[in-house]
Amino acid sequence: MKKKVLSATLALSMTASMVAGTSVFAEEEDHVIKVGAVCAMTGGSAVYGEGAQNAIDMAVEEINASDSEYKIEIVNGGKVADDAKDAKQAVNAYNSLKAEDPEAIVGSFFSAVTLPMAELAAEDDMLLLATGATNVKVTEIGPTIFRNCFIDPFQGEMAAKFASEKGFTKAFVIYAKDDDYSNGLKDAFVESAEAEGIEVAGVAECTTTDTDFTAQATNAVASEADFVFYPCFLDTVPLLVQQVRDAGFEGAIMGGDGWDGADTTGLEDYFTDCYFTNHYSSEDTAPAVQEFVSKYTEKYGDETLNACAALYYDAMYMLVQAAENGGGSDTASLVEGMTGMKFSGVAGDIYLDENNNAIKPVVVNTYEDGQIKWLETISPEE
């Protein structure tokens, strides 16, 4: 690992060597940030991992070809380590990357797999930059843990605010009891909905592997709710939406950023009046967004052009800015440079607060003919 300063012992040793007619030099800053990256590369959420890999490749190519003082090297042969959206595999991925002595680790997109990695990173004094892990507990684990996404309390608050502004008065919640992300977002929404004057007519459980939502859908309809909140990931979203609609529910259905990339093929009509909060929109007219979208689609097409890709892309540039702020590419300098950072990227303008959480706008997307469409952006101060 790189060292910024000489220890007193090394300084004395260096002096003695020079007296003896030799010279000893401290390891110099090489201006290369060694980075490990983790995401789901296999399984039902592999679309996120593919987007992450593409975005990292693109960002690193741009940075290393630029006149930036700092360059990036992705360990693990340039490949994103696979967490398979599984906590045990995420720990294995972290340990395999840690063995290559990175200065920072980026990931993951999921709270359930990021939480155990954050525990290890805190023990190792390793900088972990979470990308998409919205559970509030992630950054509470240690001072070297950061994130470039919003947290669930804010996302849940904005979902409830959106429902209230649209005139919905009664909500039914369906969440995955075996998922940290789903639990955190459910709790945040329920609390905020009640504060907004929305009645929570019922809360039903499912698991991340369920395919039959008949009971939950029936209960949602029976509750006479006009709004269903489903804070789960994209692989089960089409099943849930279809079965709730088939049960006779005609109101709005909304989820969180985990909906991004859900397959609506053949269900285009079912997704009418569906919404989800997200970290960015590819329809944003900001120059940074349009440049990213243009470059990404030219290289990789648009099938994996999701918020995950945008967040991993931004993460690479945040590490470069952290090195510039902290004056070095070693972990301690990166942590110093990341603390309190203000950053403008594809996923918006962010400020890292005293808890290392990103204060940033939230996007609300809807669907038209099954295609994701930007609806509005809500800023923290609004």
CSV table of C-alpha atoms in Angstrom, one decimal, residues 30-349:
chain,number,residue,atom,x,y,z
A,30,ASP,CA,2.3,6.6,-8.0
A,31,HIS,CA,-1.0,8.4,-8.6
A,32,VAL,CA,-2.8,5.1,-9.4
A,33,ILE,CA,-6.0,4.3,-7.4
A,34,LYS,CA,-6.4,0.5,-7.1
A,35,VAL,CA,-10.1,-0.3,-7.0
A,36,GLY,CA,-12.1,-3.5,-6.4
A,37,ALA,CA,-15.7,-3.6,-7.5
A,38,VAL,CA,-18.6,-5.8,-6.4
A,39,CYS,CA,-22.0,-6.3,-8.0
A,40,ALA,CA,-24.4,-9.1,-9.0
A,41,MET,CA,-23.0,-10.7,-12.1
A,42,THR,CA,-25.2,-13.8,-12.1
A,43,GLY,CA,-28.8,-14.6,-11.2
A,44,GLY,CA,-32.0,-12.6,-11.7
A,45,SER,CA,-30.2,-9.2,-11.0
A,46,ALA,CA,-27.3,-9.8,-13.4
A,47,VAL,CA,-28.6,-6.9,-15.5
A,48,TYR,CA,-27.3,-4.6,-12.8
A,49,GLY,CA,-23.8,-6.2,-12.8
A,50,GLU,CA,-23.6,-6.0,-16.5
A,51,GLY,CA,-24.4,-2.3,-16.3
A,52,ALA,CA,-21.9,-1.8,-13.6
A,53,GLN,CA,-19.1,-3.5,-15.5
A,54,ASN,CA,-19.9,-1.5,-18.7
A,55,ALA,CA,-20.0,1.8,-16.8
A,56,ILE,CA,-16.8,1.1,-14.9
A,57,ASP,CA,-15.0,0.1,-18.1
A,58,MET,CA,-16.2,3.3,-19.8
A,59,ALA,CA,-15.3,5.6,-16.9
A,60,VAL,CA,-11.8,4.1,-16.4
A,61,GLU,CA,-11.1,4.4,-20.1
A,62,GLU,CA,-12.1,8.0,-20.0
A,63,ILE,CA,-10.2,8.8,-16.8
A,64,ASN,CA,-7.0,7.1,-17.8
A,65,ALA,CA,-7.0,8.7,-21.3
A,66,SER,CA,-7.5,12.2,-19.7
A,67,ASP,CA,-5.0,14.6,-18.3
A,68,SER,CA,-6.2,13.7,-14.8
A,69,GLU,CA,-3.4,13.6,-12.2
A,70,TYR,CA,-4.8,10.3,-10.9
A,71,LYS,CA,-5.5,7.1,-12.9
A,72,ILE,CA,-7.6,4.0,-11.9
A,73,GLU,CA,-6.6,0.3,-12.0
A,74,ILE,CA,-9.4,-2.2,-11.4
A,75,VAL,CA,-8.1,-5.2,-9.6
A,76,ASN,CA,-9.4,-8.8,-10.3
A,77,GLY,CA,-8.2,-8.4,-13.9
A,78,GLY,CA,-10.5,-5.4,-14.5
A,79,LYS,CA,-13.6,-7.5,-13.7
A,80,VAL,CA,-16.4,-6.8,-11.2
A,81,ALA,CA,-16.5,-9.5,-8.5
A,82,ASP,CA,-19.8,-11.4,-8.4
A,83,ASP,CA,-21.9,-11.1,-5.2
A,84,ALA,CA,-24.8,-13.0,-6.9
A,85,LYS,CA,-27.1,-10.9,-4.6
A,86,ASP,CA,-26.0,-13.3,-1.8
A,87,ALA,CA,-24.5,-12.1,1.5
A,88,LYS,CA,-22.1,-15.1,1.8
A,89,GLN,CA,-20.9,-14.7,-1.7
A,90,ALA,CA,-20.5,-11.0,-1.2
A,91,VAL,CA,-18.1,-11.6,1.7
A,92,ASN,CA,-16.1,-14.0,-0.4
A,93,ALA,CA,-16.0,-11.4,-3.2
A,94,TYR,CA,-14.8,-8.8,-0.7
A,95,ASN,CA,-12.1,-11.0,0.7
A,96,SER,CA,-10.8,-12.0,-2.7
A,97,LEU,CA,-10.5,-8.3,-3.7
A,98,LYS,CA,-8.9,-7.3,-0.4
A,99,ALA,CA,-6.2,-9.9,-1.1
A,100,GLU,CA,-5.1,-7.7,-4.0
A,101,ASP,CA,-4.5,-4.7,-1.8
A,102,PRO,CA,-6.9,-2.2,-3.3
A,103,GLU,CA,-7.1,1.4,-2.0
A,104,ALA,CA,-10.9,1.3,-2.2
A,105,ILE,CA,-13.8,-1.1,-2.9
A,106,VAL,CA,-16.9,0.0,-4.8
A,107,GLY,CA,-20.3,-1.7,-4.3
A,108,SER,CA,-22.6,-3.3,-4.0
A,109,PHE,CA,-25.9,-2.2,-5.4
A,110,PHE,CA,-27.9,-4.2,-2.8
A,111,SER,CA,-28.2,-3.4,0.9
A,112,ALA,CA,-28.4,-7.0,2.0
A,113,VAL,CA,-25.0,-7.8,0.5
A,114,THR,CA,-23.4,-4.5,1.2
A,115,LEU,CA,-24.0,-4.6,5.0
A,116,PRO,CA,-21.7,-7.6,5.7
A,117,MET,CA,-19.0,-6.1,3.4
A,118,ALA,CA,-19.3,-2.9,5.3
A,119,GLU,CA,-18.6,-4.7,8.5
A,120,LEU,CA,-15.4,-6.1,7.0
A,121,ALA,CA,-14.4,-2.8,5.5
A,122,ALA,CA,-14.8,-1.1,8.9
A,123,GLU,CA,-12.5,-3.7,10.5
A,124,ASP,CA,-9.9,-3.3,7.7
A,125,ASP,CA,-10.1,0.6,7.6
A,126,MET,CA,-11.0,0.1,3.9
A,127,LEU,CA,-12.9,2.7,2.0
A,128,LEU,CA,-16.1,1.2,0.8
A,129,LEU,CA,-18.2,3.3,-1.6
A,130,ALA,CA,-21.7,1.8,-1.7
A,131,THR,CA,-23.6,2.2,-5.0
A,132,GLY,CA,-27.3,1.7,-4.6
A,133,ALA,CA,-27.3,0.2,-1.1
A,134,THR,CA,-30.0,2.5,0.4
A,135,ASN,CA,-30.4,0.8,3.8
A,136,VAL,CA,-29.6,3.5,6.4
A,137,LYS,CA,-27.5,1.1,8.5
A,138,VAL,CA,-24.8,0.8,5.8
A,139,THR,CA,-22.8,4.0,6.6
A,140,GLU,CA,-23.5,3.7,10.4
A,141,ILE,CA,-21.0,0.8,10.5
A,142,GLY,CA,-17.9,2.9,10.3
A,143,PRO,CA,-16.2,6.1,9.1
A,144,THR,CA,-14.7,4.6,6.0
A,145,ILE,CA,-18.1,3.6,4.6
A,146,PHE,CA,-19.7,6.0,2.1
A,147,ARG,CA,-22.5,5.9,-0.5
A,148,ASN,CA,-23.4,7.9,-3.6
A,149,CYS,CA,-27.1,7.0,-3.4
A,150,PHE,CA,-29.9,8.3,-1.3
A,151,ILE,CA,-31.1,6.4,1.8
A,152,ASP,CA,-34.4,4.6,2.4
A,153,PRO,CA,-35.9,7.1,4.8
A,154,PHE,CA,-35.6,9.8,2.1
A,155,GLN,CA,-36.8,7.5,-0.7
A,156,GLY,CA,-39.7,6.3,1.4
A,157,GLU,CA,-40.5,9.9,2.4
A,158,MET,CA,-40.5,11.0,-1.3
A,159,ALA,CA,-42.7,8.0,-2.3
A,160,ALA,CA,-45.3,9.0,0.4
A,161,LYS,CA,-45.1,12.6,-0.6
A,162,PHE,CA,-45.7,11.7,-4.2
A,163,ALA,CA,-48.7,9.5,-3.3
A,164,SER,CA,-50.2,12.4,-1.2
A,165,GLU,CA,-49.7,15.0,-3.9
A,166,LYS,CA,-51.4,12.7,-6.4
A,167,GLY,CA,-54.4,12.4,-4.1
A,168,PHE,CA,-54.1,8.8,-2.9
A,169,THR,CA,-55.5,8.3,0.5
A,170,LYS,CA,-55.2,4.6,1.4
A,171,ALA,CA,-52.2,2.5,0.8
A,172,PHE,CA,-51.5,-1.3,1.0
A,173,VAL,CA,-47.9,-2.4,1.4
A,174,ILE,CA,-46.4,-5.7,0.2
A,175,TYR,CA,-42.7,-6.3,1.1
A,176,ALA,CA,-40.1,-9.0,1.2
A,177,LYS,CA,-39.5,-10.0,4.8
A,178,ASP,CA,-36.1,-11.7,4.0
A,179,ASP,CA,-34.5,-8.6,2.4
A,180,ASP,CA,-32.9,-5.7,4.3
A,181,TYR,CA,-33.6,-3.2,1.4
A,182,SER,CA,-37.3,-4.1,1.3
A,183,ASN,CA,-37.7,-3.9,5.1
A,184,GLY,CA,-36.0,-0.6,5.4
A,185,LEU,CA,-38.0,1.0,2.6
A,186,LYS,CA,-41.3,-0.5,3.9
A,187,ASP,CA,-40.7,1.0,7.3
A,188,ALA,CA,-39.7,4.4,5.9
A,189,PHE,CA,-42.8,4.5,3.6
A,190,VAL,CA,-45.3,3.5,6.4
A,191,GLU,CA,-43.9,6.1,8.7
A,192,SER,CA,-44.0,8.9,6.1
A,193,ALA,CA,-47.4,7.8,4.7
A,194,GLU,CA,-49.0,8.2,8.1
A,195,ALA,CA,-47.3,11.7,8.5
A,196,GLU,CA,-48.7,12.6,5.1
A,197,GLY,CA,-52.2,11.7,6.2
A,198,ILE,CA,-52.4,8.5,4.1
A,199,GLU,CA,-54.0,5.5,5.8
A,200,VAL,CA,-52.0,2.3,5.7
A,201,ALA,CA,-54.8,-0.1,5.2
A,202,GLY,CA,-52.6,-3.3,5.4
A,203,VAL,CA,-49.1,-4.7,5.3
A,204,ALA,CA,-48.5,-8.1,3.7
A,205,GLU,CA,-45.3,-10.1,3.6
A,206,CYS,CA,-43.6,-12.1,0.8
A,207,THR,CA,-40.1,-13.4,0.2
A,208,THR,CA,-37.6,-12.6,-2.5
A,209,THR,CA,-38.2,-15.9,-4.2
A,210,ASP,CA,-42.0,-15.9,-4.2
A,211,THR,CA,-43.8,-16.2,-7.5
A,212,ASP,CA,-47.3,-16.5,-6.3
A,213,PHE,CA,-48.8,-13.3,-4.9
A,214,THR,CA,-52.4,-14.3,-5.1
A,215,ALA,CA,-53.1,-14.0,-1.3
A,216,GLN,CA,-51.4,-10.6,-1.1
A,217,ALA,CA,-53.2,-9.3,-4.2
A,218,THR,CA,-56.5,-10.4,-2.9
A,219,ASN,CA,-55.9,-8.7,0.4
A,220,ALA,CA,-54.8,-5.5,-1.3
A,221,VAL,CA,-58.1,-5.4,-3.3
A,222,ALA,CA,-60.2,-6.2,-0.2
A,223,SER,CA,-58.5,-3.4,1.7
A,224,GLU,CA,-60.1,-0.9,-0.7
A,225,ALA,CA,-56.7,0.8,-1.0
A,226,ASP,CA,-56.1,3.1,-4.0
A,227,PHE,CA,-52.3,2.7,-3.8
A,228,VAL,CA,-50.1,-0.3,-3.5
A,229,PHE,CA,-46.4,0.1,-2.4
A,230,TYR,CA,-44.1,-2.8,-3.4
A,231,PRO,CA,-40.5,-2.1,-2.4
A,232,CYS,CA,-38.8,-5.1,-3.9
A,233,PHE,CA,-36.4,-5.9,-6.8
A,234,LEU,CA,-37.0,-6.1,-10.5
A,235,ASP,CA,-37.1,-9.9,-10.9
A,236,THR,CA,-40.4,-10.2,-9.1
A,237,VAL,CA,-42.0,-6.9,-10.1
A,238,PRO,CA,-43.7,-8.1,-13.3
A,239,LEU,CA,-45.3,-11.0,-11.4
A,240,LEU,CA,-46.5,-8.8,-8.6
A,241,VAL,CA,-47.9,-6.2,-11.0
A,242,GLN,CA,-49.7,-8.7,-13.2
A,243,GLN,CA,-51.2,-10.6,-10.3
A,244,VAL,CA,-52.4,-7.5,-8.4
A,245,ARG,CA,-54.0,-6.2,-11.6
A,246,ASP,CA,-55.6,-9.6,-12.4
A,247,ALA,CA,-57.1,-9.6,-8.9
A,248,GLY,CA,-59.0,-6.5,-9.8
A,249,PHE,CA,-56.8,-3.7,-8.4
A,250,GLU,CA,-57.2,-0.5,-10.5
A,251,GLY,CA,-55.2,2.0,-8.5
A,252,ALA,CA,-51.6,3.0,-8.6
A,253,ILE,CA,-48.7,0.7,-7.9
A,254,MET,CA,-45.3,2.1,-6.8
A,255,GLY,CA,-41.9,0.8,-5.8
A,256,GLY,CA,-38.4,2.0,-5.2
A,257,ASP,CA,-35.2,2.0,-7.2
A,258,GLY,CA,-35.1,-1.8,-7.2
A,259,TRP,CA,-37.7,-1.6,-10.0
A,260,ASP,CA,-35.3,-0.2,-12.4
A,261,GLY,CA,-34.8,-2.6,-15.3
A,262,ALA,CA,-38.0,-4.7,-14.7
A,263,ASP,CA,-39.1,-6.6,-17.8
A,264,THR,CA,-42.5,-5.3,-18.9
A,265,THR,CA,-42.7,-7.3,-22.1
A,266,GLY,CA,-46.3,-8.5,-22.7
A,267,LEU,CA,-47.5,-6.6,-19.7
A,268,GLU,CA,-47.4,-3.0,-21.1
A,269,ASP,CA,-51.0,-2.3,-20.2
A,270,TYR,CA,-50.5,-3.7,-16.7
A,271,PHE,CA,-47.9,-1.1,-15.9
A,272,THR,CA,-50.1,1.9,-16.7
A,273,ASP,CA,-50.3,4.0,-13.5
A,274,CYS,CA,-47.2,2.4,-12.1
A,275,TYR,CA,-44.3,4.4,-10.6
A,276,PHE,CA,-40.9,4.1,-9.0
A,277,THR,CA,-38.3,6.3,-7.3
A,278,ASN,CA,-34.8,6.2,-8.8
A,279,HIS,CA,-31.4,7.8,-8.7
A,280,TYR,CA,-31.4,9.3,-12.1
A,281,SER,CA,-33.3,9.4,-15.4
A,282,SER,CA,-31.8,8.9,-18.8
A,283,GLU,CA,-34.2,11.5,-20.1
A,284,ASP,CA,-32.6,14.2,-17.9
A,285,THR,CA,-31.5,17.0,-20.2
A,286,ALA,CA,-28.4,17.8,-18.1
A,287,PRO,CA,-25.3,17.7,-20.4
A,288,ALA,CA,-23.5,15.2,-18.1
A,289,VAL,CA,-26.5,12.8,-18.3
A,290,GLN,CA,-26.9,13.1,-22.1
A,291,GLU,CA,-23.2,12.6,-22.7
A,292,PHE,CA,-23.2,9.5,-20.5
A,293,VAL,CA,-26.3,8.1,-22.2
A,294,SER,CA,-24.9,8.8,-25.7
A,295,LYS,CA,-21.6,7.2,-25.0
A,296,TYR,CA,-23.0,4.2,-23.1
A,297,THR,CA,-25.7,3.4,-25.7
A,298,GLU,CA,-23.1,3.7,-28.5
A,299,LYS,CA,-20.8,1.2,-26.8
A,300,TYR,CA,-23.3,-1.2,-25.1
A,301,GLY,CA,-26.8,-0.5,-26.3
A,302,ASP,CA,-29.6,0.5,-23.9
A,303,GLU,CA,-30.7,-2.8,-22.3
A,304,THR,CA,-28.3,-2.3,-19.3
A,305,LEU,CA,-28.6,1.5,-19.2
A,306,ASN,CA,-29.9,1.7,-15.7
A,307,ALA,CA,-29.3,3.7,-12.5
A,308,CYS,CA,-26.8,1.0,-11.3
A,309,ALA,CA,-24.6,1.8,-14.3
A,310,ALA,CA,-24.9,5.5,-13.6
A,311,LEU,CA,-23.9,5.1,-9.9
A,312,TYR,CA,-20.9,2.9,-10.7
A,313,TYR,CA,-19.8,5.3,-13.4
A,314,ASP,CA,-20.0,8.2,-10.9
A,315,ALA,CA,-18.1,6.2,-8.3
A,316,MET,CA,-15.0,6.1,-10.4
A,317,TYR,CA,-15.0,9.9,-10.8
A,318,MET,CA,-15.7,10.3,-7.1
A,319,LEU,CA,-12.6,8.4,-6.2
A,320,VAL,CA,-10.5,10.6,-8.5
A,321,GLN,CA,-12.0,13.7,-6.9
A,322,ALA,CA,-11.3,12.1,-3.4
A,323,ALA,CA,-7.6,11.6,-4.3
A,324,GLU,CA,-7.4,15.2,-5.5
A,325,ASN,CA,-9.1,16.5,-2.3
A,326,GLY,CA,-7.0,14.3,0.0
A,327,GLY,CA,-3.8,14.7,-1.8
A,328,GLY,CA,-3.0,11.0,-2.5
A,329,SER,CA,-4.3,7.7,-3.8
A,330,ASP,CA,-3.8,5.7,-0.6
A,331,THR,CA,-6.8,4.7,1.4
A,332,ALA,CA,-6.4,7.3,4.2
A,333,SER,CA,-6.1,10.1,1.7
A,334,LEU,CA,-9.2,8.9,-0.2
A,335,VAL,CA,-11.2,8.7,3.0
A,336,GLU,CA,-10.1,12.2,3.9
A,337,GLY,CA,-11.0,13.5,0.4
A,338,MET,CA,-14.3,11.7,0.3
A,339,THR,CA,-15.5,13.1,3.7
A,340,GLY,CA,-17.9,16.0,3.2
A,341,MET,CA,-17.5,15.8,-0.6
A,342,LYS,CA,-19.6,17.8,-3.0
A,343,PHE,CA,-19.8,16.1,-6.4
A,344,SER,CA,-21.7,16.7,-9.6
A,345,GLY,CA,-22.2,13.6,-11.8
A,346,VAL,CA,-24.6,11.6,-13.9
A,347,ALA,CA,-26.8,10.8,-11.0
A,348,GLY,CA,-27.1,14.4,-9.9
A,349,ASP,CA,-25.5,16.9,-7.6
